[in-house]
PDB file of C-alpha atoms in Angstrom:
ATOM      1  CA  MET A   1       0.369   0.077  -0.162  1.00  0.00           C
ATOM      2  CA  GLY A   2       1.020   3.509  -0.980  1.00  0.00           C
ATOM      3  CA  ALA A   3       2.048   6.227   1.644  1.00  0.00           C
ATOM      4  CA  SER A   4      -1.058   7.992   3.267  1.00  0.00           C
ATOM      5  CA  ILE A   5      -1.682  11.511   2.722  1.00  0.00           C
ATOM      6  CA  LEU A   6      -3.877  14.136   3.925  1.00  0.00           C
ATOM      7  CA  ILE A   7      -5.661  16.783   2.232  1.00  0.00           C
ATOM      8  CA  VAL A   8      -6.995  19.850   3.808  1.00  0.00           C
ATOM      9  CA  ASP A   9      -9.230  22.170   1.597  1.00  0.00           C
ATOM     10  CA  ASP A  10     -12.982  23.855   2.604  1.00  0.00           C
ATOM     11  CA  SER A  11     -14.143  23.056  -1.405  1.00  0.00           C
ATOM     12  CA  VAL A  12     -15.552  19.743  -1.372  1.00  0.00           C
ATOM     13  CA  SER A  13     -14.908  19.744  -4.984  1.00  0.00           C
ATOM     14  CA  ILE A  14     -10.903  19.998  -4.791  1.00  0.00           C
ATOM     15  CA  ARG A  15     -11.535  17.519  -2.431  1.00  0.00           C
ATOM     16  CA  GLN A  16     -12.837  15.016  -4.518  1.00  0.00           C
ATOM     17  CA  SER A  17     -10.988  16.148  -7.368  1.00  0.00           C
ATOM     18  CA  VAL A  18      -7.386  15.812  -5.494  1.00  0.00           C
ATOM     19  CA  ARG A  19      -8.353  12.316  -3.783  1.00  0.00           C
ATOM     20  CA  PHE A  20      -9.056  11.336  -7.305  1.00  0.00           C
ATOM     21  CA  ILE A  21      -5.911  11.767  -8.521  1.00  0.00           C
ATOM     22  CA  LEU A  22      -3.852  10.992  -5.680  1.00  0.00           C
ATOM     23  CA  GLU A  23      -5.759   7.175  -5.439  1.00  0.00           C
ATOM     24  CA  GLN A  24      -4.841   7.064  -8.594  1.00  0.00           C
ATOM     25  CA  GLY A  25      -1.496   7.507  -7.907  1.00  0.00           C
ATOM     26  CA  GLY A  26      -1.538   4.851  -5.573  1.00  0.00           C
ATOM     27  CA  TYR A  27      -2.070   6.697  -2.459  1.00  0.00           C
ATOM     28  CA  THR A  28      -3.906   6.299   0.682  1.00  0.00           C
ATOM     29  CA  VAL A  29      -6.337   9.551   1.256  1.00  0.00           C
ATOM     30  CA  PHE A  30      -7.656  11.491   4.175  1.00  0.00           C
ATOM     31  CA  ASP A  31      -9.459  14.340   4.068  1.00  0.00           C
ATOM     32  CA  ALA A  32     -10.247  17.628   6.424  1.00  0.00           C
ATOM     33  CA  ALA A  33     -12.059  20.619   5.599  1.00  0.00           C
ATOM     34  CA  ASP A  34     -10.015  23.267   7.625  1.00  0.00           C
ATOM     35  CA  GLY A  35      -7.116  23.686   9.682  1.00  0.00           C
ATOM     36  CA  VAL A  36      -8.887  22.575  13.182  1.00  0.00           C
ATOM     37  CA  GLU A  37     -10.137  19.715  11.633  1.00  0.00           C
ATOM     38  CA  GLY A  38      -6.722  18.917  10.161  1.00  0.00           C
ATOM     39  CA  LEU A  39      -4.997  18.991  13.266  1.00  0.00           C
ATOM     40  CA  LYS A  40      -7.463  16.537  14.727  1.00  0.00           C
ATOM     41  CA  LYS A  41      -7.285  13.726  11.620  1.00  0.00           C
ATOM     42  CA  LEU A  42      -3.600  14.276  12.550  1.00  0.00           C
ATOM     43  CA  SER A  43      -3.448  13.308  16.109  1.00  0.00           C
ATOM     44  CA  GLU A  44      -5.430  10.221  14.906  1.00  0.00           C
ATOM     45  CA  GLN A  45      -4.133   9.210  11.725  1.00  0.00           C
ATOM     46  CA  LYS A  46      -0.076   8.563  10.880  1.00  0.00           C
ATOM     47  CA  VAL A  47       0.086  10.361   7.536  1.00  0.00           C
ATOM     48  CA  GLN A  48       3.844  11.135   5.475  1.00  0.00           C
ATOM     49  CA  LEU A  49       2.394  14.170   3.727  1.00  0.00           C
ATOM     50  CA  VAL A  50      -0.180  16.544   4.288  1.00  0.00           C
ATOM     51  CA  ILE A  51      -1.721  18.734   1.252  1.00  0.00           C
ATOM     52  CA  THR A  52      -3.320  21.966   2.173  1.00  0.00           C
ATOM     53  CA  ASP A  53      -5.400  24.842   0.876  1.00  0.00           C
ATOM     54  CA  VAL A  54      -4.731  28.420   2.347  1.00  0.00           C
ATOM     55  CA  ASN A  55      -7.651  30.261   2.768  1.00  0.00           C
ATOM     56  CA  MET A  56     -10.251  27.934   5.245  1.00  0.00           C
ATOM     57  CA  PRO A  57     -12.765  29.054   7.928  1.00  0.00           C
ATOM     58  CA  ASN A  58     -12.287  28.065  11.482  1.00  0.00           C
ATOM     59  CA  MET A  59      -8.357  28.000  11.116  1.00  0.00           C
ATOM     60  CA  ASP A  60      -6.517  28.721   7.713  1.00  0.00           C
ATOM     61  CA  GLY A  61      -3.477  26.449   6.028  1.00  0.00           C
ATOM     62  CA  ILE A  62      -0.251  28.517   7.369  1.00  0.00           C
ATOM     63  CA  SER A  63      -1.820  28.540  11.200  1.00  0.00           C
ATOM     64  CA  MET A  64      -2.394  24.928  10.628  1.00  0.00           C
ATOM     65  CA  LEU A  65       1.164  24.679   8.867  1.00  0.00           C
ATOM     66  CA  LYS A  66       2.747  26.715  11.975  1.00  0.00           C
ATOM     67  CA  LYS A  67       0.594  24.638  14.900  1.00  0.00           C
ATOM     68  CA  ILE A  68       2.221  21.220  12.648  1.00  0.00           C
ATOM     69  CA  ARG A  69       5.850  22.764  13.172  1.00  0.00           C
ATOM     70  CA  GLU A  70       5.163  23.150  16.623  1.00  0.00           C
ATOM     71  CA  THR A  71       4.029  19.415  17.591  1.00  0.00           C
ATOM     72  CA  GLU A  72       5.967  16.584  18.635  1.00  0.00           C
ATOM     73  CA  GLY A  73       5.356  13.792  16.306  1.00  0.00           C
ATOM     74  CA  ILE A  74       3.826  15.473  13.515  1.00  0.00           C
ATOM     75  CA  LYS A  75       6.373  18.347  13.195  1.00  0.00           C
ATOM     76  CA  PHE A  76       8.457  16.592  10.375  1.00  0.00           C
ATOM     77  CA  VAL A  77       5.503  15.670   8.606  1.00  0.00           C
ATOM     78  CA  PRO A  78       6.143  17.331   5.050  1.00  0.00           C
ATOM     79  CA  VAL A  79       3.594  19.956   4.053  1.00  0.00           C
ATOM     80  CA  LEU A  80       2.723  21.292   0.529  1.00  0.00           C
ATOM     81  CA  VAL A  81       0.508  24.206   0.010  1.00  0.00           C
ATOM     82  CA  LEU A  82      -2.006  23.672  -2.831  1.00  0.00           C
ATOM     83  CA  THR A  83      -3.488  27.221  -3.372  1.00  0.00           C
ATOM     84  CA  THR A  84      -4.943  29.771  -5.360  1.00  0.00           C
ATOM     85  CA  GLU A  85      -2.503  32.296  -3.872  1.00  0.00           C
ATOM     86  CA  SER A  86       0.412  32.948  -5.983  1.00  0.00           C
ATOM     87  CA  GLN A  87       1.298  36.160  -4.346  1.00  0.00           C
ATOM     88  CA  GLY A  88       5.334  36.389  -3.530  1.00  0.00           C
ATOM     89  CA  SER A  89       4.590  37.456  -0.387  1.00  0.00           C
ATOM     90  CA  MET A  90       2.230  34.788   0.712  1.00  0.00           C
ATOM     91  CA  VAL A  91       4.763  32.219  -0.542  1.00  0.00           C
ATOM     92  CA  ASP A  92       7.311  33.546   1.257  1.00  0.00           C
ATOM     93  CA  GLU A  93       5.298  33.530   4.399  1.00  0.00           C
ATOM     94  CA  GLY A  94       4.179  29.640   3.984  1.00  0.00           C
ATOM     95  CA  LYS A  95       8.085  29.234   3.153  1.00  0.00           C
ATOM     96  CA  LYS A  96       9.075  30.750   6.596  1.00  0.00           C
ATOM     97  CA  ALA A  97       6.038  28.779   8.487  1.00  0.00           C
ATOM     98  CA  GLY A  98       8.080  25.570   7.367  1.00  0.00           C
ATOM     99  CA  ALA A  99       6.057  24.630   4.013  1.00  0.00           C
ATOM    100  CA  THR A 100       7.824  21.907   1.435  1.00  0.00           C
ATOM    101  CA  GLY A 101       6.210  23.622  -1.630  1.00  0.00           C
ATOM    102  CA  TRP A 102       3.895  25.335  -3.040  1.00  0.00           C
ATOM    103  CA  ILE A 103       1.446  24.544  -5.723  1.00  0.00           C
ATOM    104  CA  VAL A 104      -0.714  27.156  -7.389  1.00  0.00           C
ATOM    105  CA  LYS A 105      -4.162  25.932  -8.555  1.00  0.00           C
ATOM    106  CA  PRO A 106      -5.494  25.163 -11.139  1.00  0.00           C
ATOM    107  CA  PHE A 107      -2.584  22.837 -10.787  1.00  0.00           C
ATOM    108  CA  ASN A 108      -1.560  19.637 -13.163  1.00  0.00           C
ATOM    109  CA  ASN A 109      -2.284  16.545 -12.406  1.00  0.00           C
ATOM    110  CA  GLU A 110       1.156  15.102 -13.630  1.00  0.00           C
ATOM    111  CA  LYS A 111       3.213  17.898 -11.830  1.00  0.00           C
ATOM    112  CA  LEU A 112       1.302  16.921  -8.939  1.00  0.00           C
ATOM    113  CA  LEU A 113       1.899  13.661  -8.703  1.00  0.00           C
ATOM    114  CA  GLU A 114       5.884  14.467  -9.606  1.00  0.00           C
ATOM    115  CA  THR A 115       6.082  16.526  -7.069  1.00  0.00           C
ATOM    116  CA  ILE A 116       4.932  14.276  -4.505  1.00  0.00           C
ATOM    117  CA  LYS A 117       6.958  11.690  -5.699  1.00  0.00           C
ATOM    118  CA  LYS A 118       9.938  14.420  -5.358  1.00  0.00           C
ATOM    119  CA  ILE A 119       9.173  14.218  -1.567  1.00  0.00           C
ATOM    120  CA  LEU A 120       7.912  10.819  -0.943  1.00  0.00           C
ATOM    121  CA  PRO A 121      10.485   8.764  -2.730  1.00  0.00           C
TER     122      PRO A 121
ATOM    123  CA  MET B   1      -5.735  45.697  -7.245  1.00  0.00           C
ATOM    124  CA  SER B   2      -4.309  48.776  -8.434  1.00  0.00           C
ATOM    125  CA  GLU B   3      -6.593  48.737 -11.445  1.00  0.00           C
ATOM    126  CA  VAL B   4      -9.665  49.234  -9.503  1.00  0.00           C
ATOM    127  CA  GLY B   5      -9.914  53.271  -9.959  1.00  0.00           C
ATOM    128  CA  ARG B   6      -9.609  52.848 -13.417  1.00  0.00           C
ATOM    129  CA  PHE B   7     -12.373  50.200 -13.917  1.00  0.00           C
ATOM    130  CA  LEU B   8     -14.481  52.049 -11.435  1.00  0.00           C
ATOM    131  CA  ARG B   9     -16.615  54.293 -13.264  1.00  0.00           C
ATOM    132  CA  PRO B  10     -19.777  56.434 -12.433  1.00  0.00           C
ATOM    133  CA  ASN B  11     -23.266  55.070 -13.914  1.00  0.00           C
ATOM    134  CA  PRO B  12     -25.598  57.672 -14.149  1.00  0.00           C
ATOM    135  CA  HIS B  13     -28.707  55.019 -14.523  1.00  0.00           C
ATOM    136  CA  PHE B  14     -28.093  53.623 -11.300  1.00  0.00           C
ATOM    137  CA  GLY B  15     -26.552  56.548  -9.794  1.00  0.00           C
ATOM    138  CA  LYS B  16     -23.646  54.347  -8.407  1.00  0.00           C
ATOM    139  CA  PRO B  17     -20.353  53.408  -9.388  1.00  0.00           C
ATOM    140  CA  GLU B  18     -20.131  50.610 -11.564  1.00  0.00           C
ATOM    141  CA  ARG B  19     -16.943  47.806 -12.174  1.00  0.00           C
ATOM    142  CA  TYR B  20     -16.914  45.747 -15.274  1.00  0.00           C
ATOM    143  CA  ILE B  21     -15.632  42.579 -15.635  1.00  0.00           C
ATOM    144  CA  GLY B  22     -14.237  40.638 -18.726  1.00  0.00           C
ATOM    145  CA  PRO B  23     -14.165  37.017 -19.551  1.00  0.00           C
ATOM    146  CA  GLY B  24     -11.962  35.260 -16.782  1.00  0.00           C
ATOM    147  CA  GLU B  25     -12.226  38.358 -14.045  1.00  0.00           C
ATOM    148  CA  PHE B  26     -13.657  38.242 -11.016  1.00  0.00           C
ATOM    149  CA  TYR B  27     -14.608  41.165  -8.629  1.00  0.00           C
ATOM    150  CA  SER B  28     -16.185  41.453  -4.874  1.00  0.00           C
ATOM    151  CA  SER B  29     -16.876  44.410  -2.462  1.00  0.00           C
ATOM    152  CA  GLY B  30     -18.958  45.468   0.428  1.00  0.00           C
ATOM    153  CA  ASP B  31     -20.057  48.709  -1.171  1.00  0.00           C
ATOM    154  CA  ASP B  32     -22.649  50.443  -2.477  1.00  0.00           C
ATOM    155  CA  ILE B  33     -21.618  49.523  -6.320  1.00  0.00           C
ATOM    156  CA  VAL B  34     -22.967  47.781  -9.407  1.00  0.00           C
ATOM    157  CA  ILE B  35     -20.887  45.029 -10.477  1.00  0.00           C
ATOM    158  CA  SER B  36     -21.816  44.155 -14.347  1.00  0.00           C
ATOM    159  CA  THR B  37     -20.406  42.082 -17.332  1.00  0.00           C
ATOM    160  CA  LEU B  38     -21.303  41.234 -20.575  1.00  0.00           C
ATOM    161  CA  LEU B  39     -22.415  37.429 -21.111  1.00  0.00           C
ATOM    162  CA  GLY B  40     -22.276  35.125 -24.576  1.00  0.00           C
ATOM    163  CA  SER B  41     -21.526  31.322 -23.900  1.00  0.00           C
ATOM    164  CA  CYS B  42     -19.842  32.168 -20.951  1.00  0.00           C
ATOM    165  CA  ILE B  43     -20.994  32.136 -17.384  1.00  0.00           C
ATOM    166  CA  ALA B  44     -21.537  34.064 -14.769  1.00  0.00           C
ATOM    167  CA  VAL B  45     -21.921  33.288 -10.926  1.00  0.00           C
ATOM    168  CA  SER B  46     -22.854  35.687  -8.088  1.00  0.00           C
ATOM    169  CA  LEU B  47     -22.468  34.845  -4.760  1.00  0.00           C
ATOM    170  CA  HIS B  48     -23.849  37.051  -1.610  1.00  0.00           C
ATOM    171  CA  ASP B  49     -23.641  36.610   2.266  1.00  0.00           C
ATOM    172  CA  PRO B  50     -26.771  38.853   3.523  1.00  0.00           C
ATOM    173  CA  VAL B  51     -25.030  38.458   6.886  1.00  0.00           C
ATOM    174  CA  ALA B  52     -21.867  40.390   5.799  1.00  0.00           C
ATOM    175  CA  LYS B  53     -23.079  42.041   3.329  1.00  0.00           C
ATOM    176  CA  VAL B  54     -20.766  41.468   0.481  1.00  0.00           C
ATOM    177  CA  GLY B  55     -20.781  39.971  -2.587  1.00  0.00           C
ATOM    178  CA  GLY B  56     -19.080  39.079  -5.617  1.00  0.00           C
ATOM    179  CA  LEU B  57     -19.470  38.301  -9.237  1.00  0.00           C
ATOM    180  CA  ASN B  58     -16.988  36.146 -11.765  1.00  0.00           C
ATOM    181  CA  HIS B  59     -17.107  35.367 -15.499  1.00  0.00           C
ATOM    182  CA  PHE B  60     -15.699  31.994 -16.642  1.00  0.00           C
ATOM    183  CA  MET B  61     -15.962  29.464 -19.476  1.00  0.00           C
ATOM    184  CA  LEU B  62     -14.426  26.244 -19.069  1.00  0.00           C
ATOM    185  CA  PRO B  63     -11.580  25.231 -21.769  1.00  0.00           C
ATOM    186  CA  THR B  64     -12.747  22.949 -24.273  1.00  0.00           C
ATOM    187  CA  ARG B  65      -9.576  21.149 -25.822  1.00  0.00           C
ATOM    188  CA  SER B  66      -8.747  19.395 -22.498  1.00  0.00           C
ATOM    189  CA  GLY B  67     -10.951  16.272 -21.164  1.00  0.00           C
ATOM    190  CA  ASP B  68     -14.083  16.645 -18.711  1.00  0.00           C
ATOM    191  CA  ARG B  69     -12.190  16.052 -15.636  1.00  0.00           C
ATOM    192  CA  ASP B  70      -9.377  18.498 -16.299  1.00  0.00           C
ATOM    193  CA  SER B  71     -11.551  21.165 -17.762  1.00  0.00           C
ATOM    194  CA  ALA B  72     -13.909  21.478 -15.041  1.00  0.00           C
ATOM    195  CA  LYS B  73     -10.980  22.084 -12.423  1.00  0.00           C
ATOM    196  CA  TYR B  74     -10.442  25.765 -14.152  1.00  0.00           C
ATOM    197  CA  GLY B  75     -14.568  26.368 -13.185  1.00  0.00           C
ATOM    198  CA  VAL B  76     -13.310  25.106  -9.835  1.00  0.00           C
ATOM    199  CA  ASN B  77     -10.477  27.899  -9.825  1.00  0.00           C
ATOM    200  CA  ALA B  78     -12.955  30.514 -11.033  1.00  0.00           C
ATOM    201  CA  MET B  79     -15.382  29.370  -8.475  1.00  0.00           C
ATOM    202  CA  GLU B  80     -12.497  29.006  -5.421  1.00  0.00           C
ATOM    203  CA  LEU B  81     -10.997  32.598  -6.680  1.00  0.00           C
ATOM    204  CA  LEU B  82     -14.434  34.359  -5.828  1.00  0.00           C
ATOM    205  CA  ILE B  83     -15.085  32.657  -2.625  1.00  0.00           C
ATOM    206  CA  ASN B  84     -11.509  33.102  -1.201  1.00  0.00           C
ATOM    207  CA  ASP B  85     -11.709  37.019  -1.887  1.00  0.00           C
ATOM    208  CA  LEU B  86     -15.179  37.148  -0.559  1.00  0.00           C
ATOM    209  CA  MET B  87     -14.066  35.413   2.742  1.00  0.00           C
ATOM    210  CA  LYS B  88     -11.075  37.796   3.138  1.00  0.00           C
ATOM    211  CA  LYS B  89     -14.065  40.254   2.772  1.00  0.00           C
ATOM    212  CA  GLY B  90     -15.655  38.916   6.083  1.00  0.00           C
ATOM    213  CA  ALA B  91     -18.233  36.679   4.351  1.00  0.00           C
ATOM    214  CA  ALA B  92     -18.657  32.679   5.642  1.00  0.00           C
ATOM    215  CA  ARG B  93     -18.831  29.969   2.837  1.00  0.00           C
ATOM    216  CA  ALA B  94     -22.300  28.648   5.066  1.00  0.00           C
ATOM    217  CA  ARG B  95     -24.323  31.384   4.505  1.00  0.00           C
ATOM    218  CA  PHE B  96     -23.108  31.968   0.428  1.00  0.00           C
ATOM    219  CA  ARG B  97     -26.576  32.278  -1.859  1.00  0.00           C
ATOM    220  CA  ALA B  98     -25.709  32.040  -5.723  1.00  0.00           C
ATOM    221  CA  LYS B  99     -27.211  33.074  -8.525  1.00  0.00           C
ATOM    222  CA  VAL B 100     -26.242  31.505 -12.329  1.00  0.00           C
ATOM    223  CA  PHE B 101     -26.036  33.309 -15.584  1.00  0.00           C
ATOM    224  CA  GLY B 102     -25.372  32.889 -19.006  1.00  0.00           C
ATOM    225  CA  GLY B 103     -24.691  30.083 -21.264  1.00  0.00           C
ATOM    226  CA  GLY B 104     -26.104  31.175 -24.504  1.00  0.00           C
ATOM    227  CA  SER B 105     -25.393  29.464 -27.685  1.00  0.00           C
ATOM    228  CA  MET B 106     -23.088  32.066 -28.991  1.00  0.00           C
ATOM    229  CA  LEU B 107     -20.376  30.325 -31.045  1.00  0.00           C
ATOM    230  CA  SER B 108     -20.721  29.032 -34.414  1.00  0.00           C
ATOM    231  CA  ALA B 109     -22.184  25.824 -35.353  1.00  0.00           C
ATOM    232  CA  SER B 110     -18.925  24.328 -36.209  1.00  0.00           C
ATOM    233  CA  ASP B 111     -18.131  24.729 -32.684  1.00  0.00           C
ATOM    234  CA  ALA B 112     -21.550  23.577 -31.301  1.00  0.00           C
ATOM    235  CA  LYS B 113     -20.818  19.967 -33.204  1.00  0.00           C
ATOM    236  CA  VAL B 114     -17.245  19.355 -31.046  1.00  0.00           C
ATOM    237  CA  PHE B 115     -18.729  20.218 -27.885  1.00  0.00           C
ATOM    238  CA  ASP B 116     -21.975  21.877 -26.684  1.00  0.00           C
ATOM    239  CA  VAL B 117     -20.170  24.510 -24.856  1.00  0.00           C
ATOM    240  CA  PRO B 118     -23.040  26.586 -23.501  1.00  0.00           C
ATOM    241  CA  LYS B 119     -24.411  23.507 -21.819  1.00  0.00           C
ATOM    242  CA  MET B 120     -21.010  21.935 -20.334  1.00  0.00           C
ATOM    243  CA  ASN B 121     -20.686  25.372 -18.619  1.00  0.00           C
ATOM    244  CA  ILE B 122     -24.349  25.498 -17.260  1.00  0.00           C
ATOM    245  CA  ASP B 123     -24.319  21.994 -15.998  1.00  0.00           C
ATOM    246  CA  PHE B 124     -20.547  22.349 -14.414  1.00  0.00           C
ATOM    247  CA  ALA B 125     -21.663  25.868 -11.995  1.00  0.00           C
ATOM    248  CA  PHE B 126     -24.744  23.983 -11.095  1.00  0.00           C
ATOM    249  CA  GLN B 127     -23.176  20.714 -10.304  1.00  0.00           C
ATOM    250  CA  PHE B 128     -20.219  22.994  -8.560  1.00  0.00           C
ATOM    251  CA  LEU B 129     -23.134  24.925  -6.363  1.00  0.00           C
ATOM    252  CA  GLU B 130     -25.075  21.772  -5.695  1.00  0.00           C
ATOM    253  CA  LEU B 131     -21.687  20.085  -4.465  1.00  0.00           C
ATOM    254  CA  GLU B 132     -20.066  23.034  -2.283  1.00  0.00           C
ATOM    255  CA  GLY B 133     -24.196  23.122  -0.534  1.00  0.00           C
ATOM    256  CA  ILE B 134     -24.503  26.809  -1.845  1.00  0.00           C
ATOM    257  CA  PRO B 135     -28.546  27.331  -2.912  1.00  0.00           C
ATOM    258  CA  VAL B 136     -28.907  28.548  -6.091  1.00  0.00           C
ATOM    259  CA  ASP B 137     -31.420  31.976  -5.427  1.00  0.00           C
ATOM    260  CA  SER B 138     -32.611  32.257  -9.449  1.00  0.00           C
ATOM    261  CA  TYR B 139     -30.689  31.934 -12.586  1.00  0.00           C
ATOM    262  CA  SER B 140     -30.943  33.045 -16.551  1.00  0.00           C
ATOM    263  CA  VAL B 141     -29.528  30.530 -18.641  1.00  0.00           C
ATOM    264  CA  GLY B 142     -29.185  29.014 -22.241  1.00  0.00           C
ATOM    265  CA  GLY B 143     -31.048  31.042 -25.319  1.00  0.00           C
ATOM    266  CA  ALA B 144     -29.415  32.541 -27.798  1.00  0.00           C
ATOM    267  CA  ASP B 145     -28.908  36.535 -26.906  1.00  0.00           C
ATOM    268  CA  PRO B 146     -26.041  37.811 -25.128  1.00  0.00           C
ATOM    269  CA  ARG B 147     -27.063  39.076 -21.539  1.00  0.00           C
ATOM    270  CA  ARG B 148     -25.847  41.675 -19.413  1.00  0.00           C
ATOM    271  CA  VAL B 149     -25.843  41.537 -15.848  1.00  0.00           C
ATOM    272  CA  TYR B 150     -25.610  44.152 -12.860  1.00  0.00           C
ATOM    273  CA  PHE B 151     -24.749  42.426  -9.698  1.00  0.00           C
ATOM    274  CA  PHE B 152     -25.323  45.010  -6.464  1.00  0.00           C
ATOM    275  CA  PRO B 153     -22.634  43.106  -4.252  1.00  0.00           C
ATOM    276  CA  ALA B 154     -24.511  44.871  -0.751  1.00  0.00           C
ATOM    277  CA  SER B 155     -27.565  43.456  -1.431  1.00  0.00           C
ATOM    278  CA  GLY B 156     -27.134  40.664  -3.774  1.00  0.00           C
ATOM    279  CA  LYS B 157     -29.770  41.886  -6.279  1.00  0.00           C
ATOM    280  CA  VAL B 158     -29.071  41.383  -9.855  1.00  0.00           C
ATOM    281  CA  LEU B 159     -30.736  43.061 -13.310  1.00  0.00           C
ATOM    282  CA  VAL B 160     -30.553  41.135 -16.117  1.00  0.00           C
ATOM    283  CA  LYS B 161     -30.812  42.888 -19.320  1.00  0.00           C
ATOM    284  CA  TYR B 162     -30.641  41.416 -22.785  1.00  0.00           C
ATOM    285  CA  SER B 163     -28.803  42.932 -25.382  1.00  0.00           C
ATOM    286  CA  LYS B 164     -29.721  43.071 -28.866  1.00  0.00           C
ATOM    287  CA  PRO B 165     -29.028  40.206 -31.191  1.00  0.00           C
ATOM    288  CA  GLY B 166     -26.322  42.529 -33.510  1.00  0.00           C
ATOM    289  CA  ALA B 167     -24.533  42.612 -29.995  1.00  0.00           C
ATOM    290  CA  GLY B 168     -24.169  38.725 -30.129  1.00  0.00           C
ATOM    291  CA  THR B 169     -20.909  39.297 -32.966  1.00  0.00           C
ATOM    292  CA  ALA B 170     -19.110  41.279 -31.054  1.00  0.00           C
ATOM    293  CA  VAL B 171     -19.447  38.963 -27.587  1.00  0.00           C
ATOM    294  CA  ALA B 172     -18.778  35.849 -29.174  1.00  0.00           C
ATOM    295  CA  ARG B 173     -15.633  37.591 -30.854  1.00  0.00           C
ATOM    296  CA  VAL B 174     -14.850  38.369 -27.387  1.00  0.00           C
ATOM    297  CA  GLU B 175     -15.533  35.016 -26.012  1.00  0.00           C
ATOM    298  CA  ARG B 176     -13.820  33.097 -28.920  1.00  0.00           C
ATOM    299  CA  GLU B 177     -10.235  35.003 -28.016  1.00  0.00           C
ATOM    300  CA  TYR B 178     -10.822  33.989 -24.224  1.00  0.00           C
ATOM    301  CA  ALA B 179     -11.505  30.282 -25.362  1.00  0.00           C
ATOM    302  CA  HIS B 180      -8.398  30.284 -27.462  1.00  0.00           C
ATOM    303  CA  ARG B 181      -6.520  31.701 -24.454  1.00  0.00           C
ATOM    304  CA  LEU B 182      -7.680  29.215 -22.412  1.00  0.00           C
ATOM    305  CA  ALA B 183      -6.384  26.266 -24.984  1.00  0.00           C
ATOM    306  CA  GLU B 184      -2.976  28.212 -25.178  1.00  0.00           C
ATOM    307  CA  ARG B 185      -2.676  28.066 -21.139  1.00  0.00           C
ATOM    308  CA  ARG B 186      -0.675  25.154 -20.164  1.00  0.00           C
ATOM    309  CA  GLY B 187      -1.087  25.128 -16.208  1.00  0.00           C
ATOM    310  CA  PRO B 188      -0.641  27.894 -13.796  1.00  0.00           C
ATOM    311  CA  SER B 189       2.034  30.683 -14.325  1.00  0.00           C
ATOM    312  CA  VAL B 190       3.695  29.635 -11.084  1.00  0.00           C
ATOM    313  CA  GLY B 191       5.097  25.824 -11.354  1.00  0.00           C
ATOM    314  CA  PRO B 192       5.552  23.737  -8.407  1.00  0.00           C
ATOM    315  CA  ILE B 193       7.761  25.133  -5.773  1.00  0.00           C
ATOM    316  CA  LEU B 194       9.686  22.778  -3.598  1.00  0.00           C
ATOM    317  CA  PHE B 195      11.958  24.808  -1.135  1.00  0.00           C
TER     318      PHE B 195
END
């Protein structure tokens, strides 16, 4: 069985399409609708990668990322940001918060899988 | 956005500033203004949060060259850009009310044979909103004449005016150019970055 990946996005459509792509790529997928739910899932499930949106209700992706980097047991989980945000300042903020990578939507399916393979050999 | 000032112009008919959006654009506001667009086979979705009193309008079309699943992604993106913009202005996803416009049959018959573009776009909009649990309060879709949509973001009200059939040629030309831009665009301008 492939590695487990957690998708955190408030849009059902995005969760569905990313789940489809990842499952096609042989990964096991969990999902969450915001940062709070994402952290809860991370405390319950062992995952090798987190893919998160930035703009979400309750807790945004960058805040969740900061929490992850402060929490023992999950602080070294790679986090890939998948967002409509392409502004340099936002990307820098993500980098500073400890993001592993940044992908701007609409993304290319193959590129997404390629990027994941670089992180999870 | 620095362009806002340039495109915000007074509309003497409504006595409010008007912001016109073209294909591929979106705009949201909580001010007493009017956001307008002209639609042929493209789709415009308005979203309004009645509590935060902010609303926005987008204007998009799915690319027709790529497969179904892929092209829907561009529609999802158009919707997400608007949703995120509204959320930054205090709107809550759970309170959104939607209205759907456009999807007229503007493109030439030869294009229509390959893809029923208007139908594909209309279906996408309704499926997306259903999946996201956003209620649709009203819609004006299909038909053959171009529509001018006036959206009042603070109240969520909309006025639709059908343009004269003659205006269809100009709208179709603008939309064809937009469709070509979409077909030529290969993925986002910012590729995957690994830090």
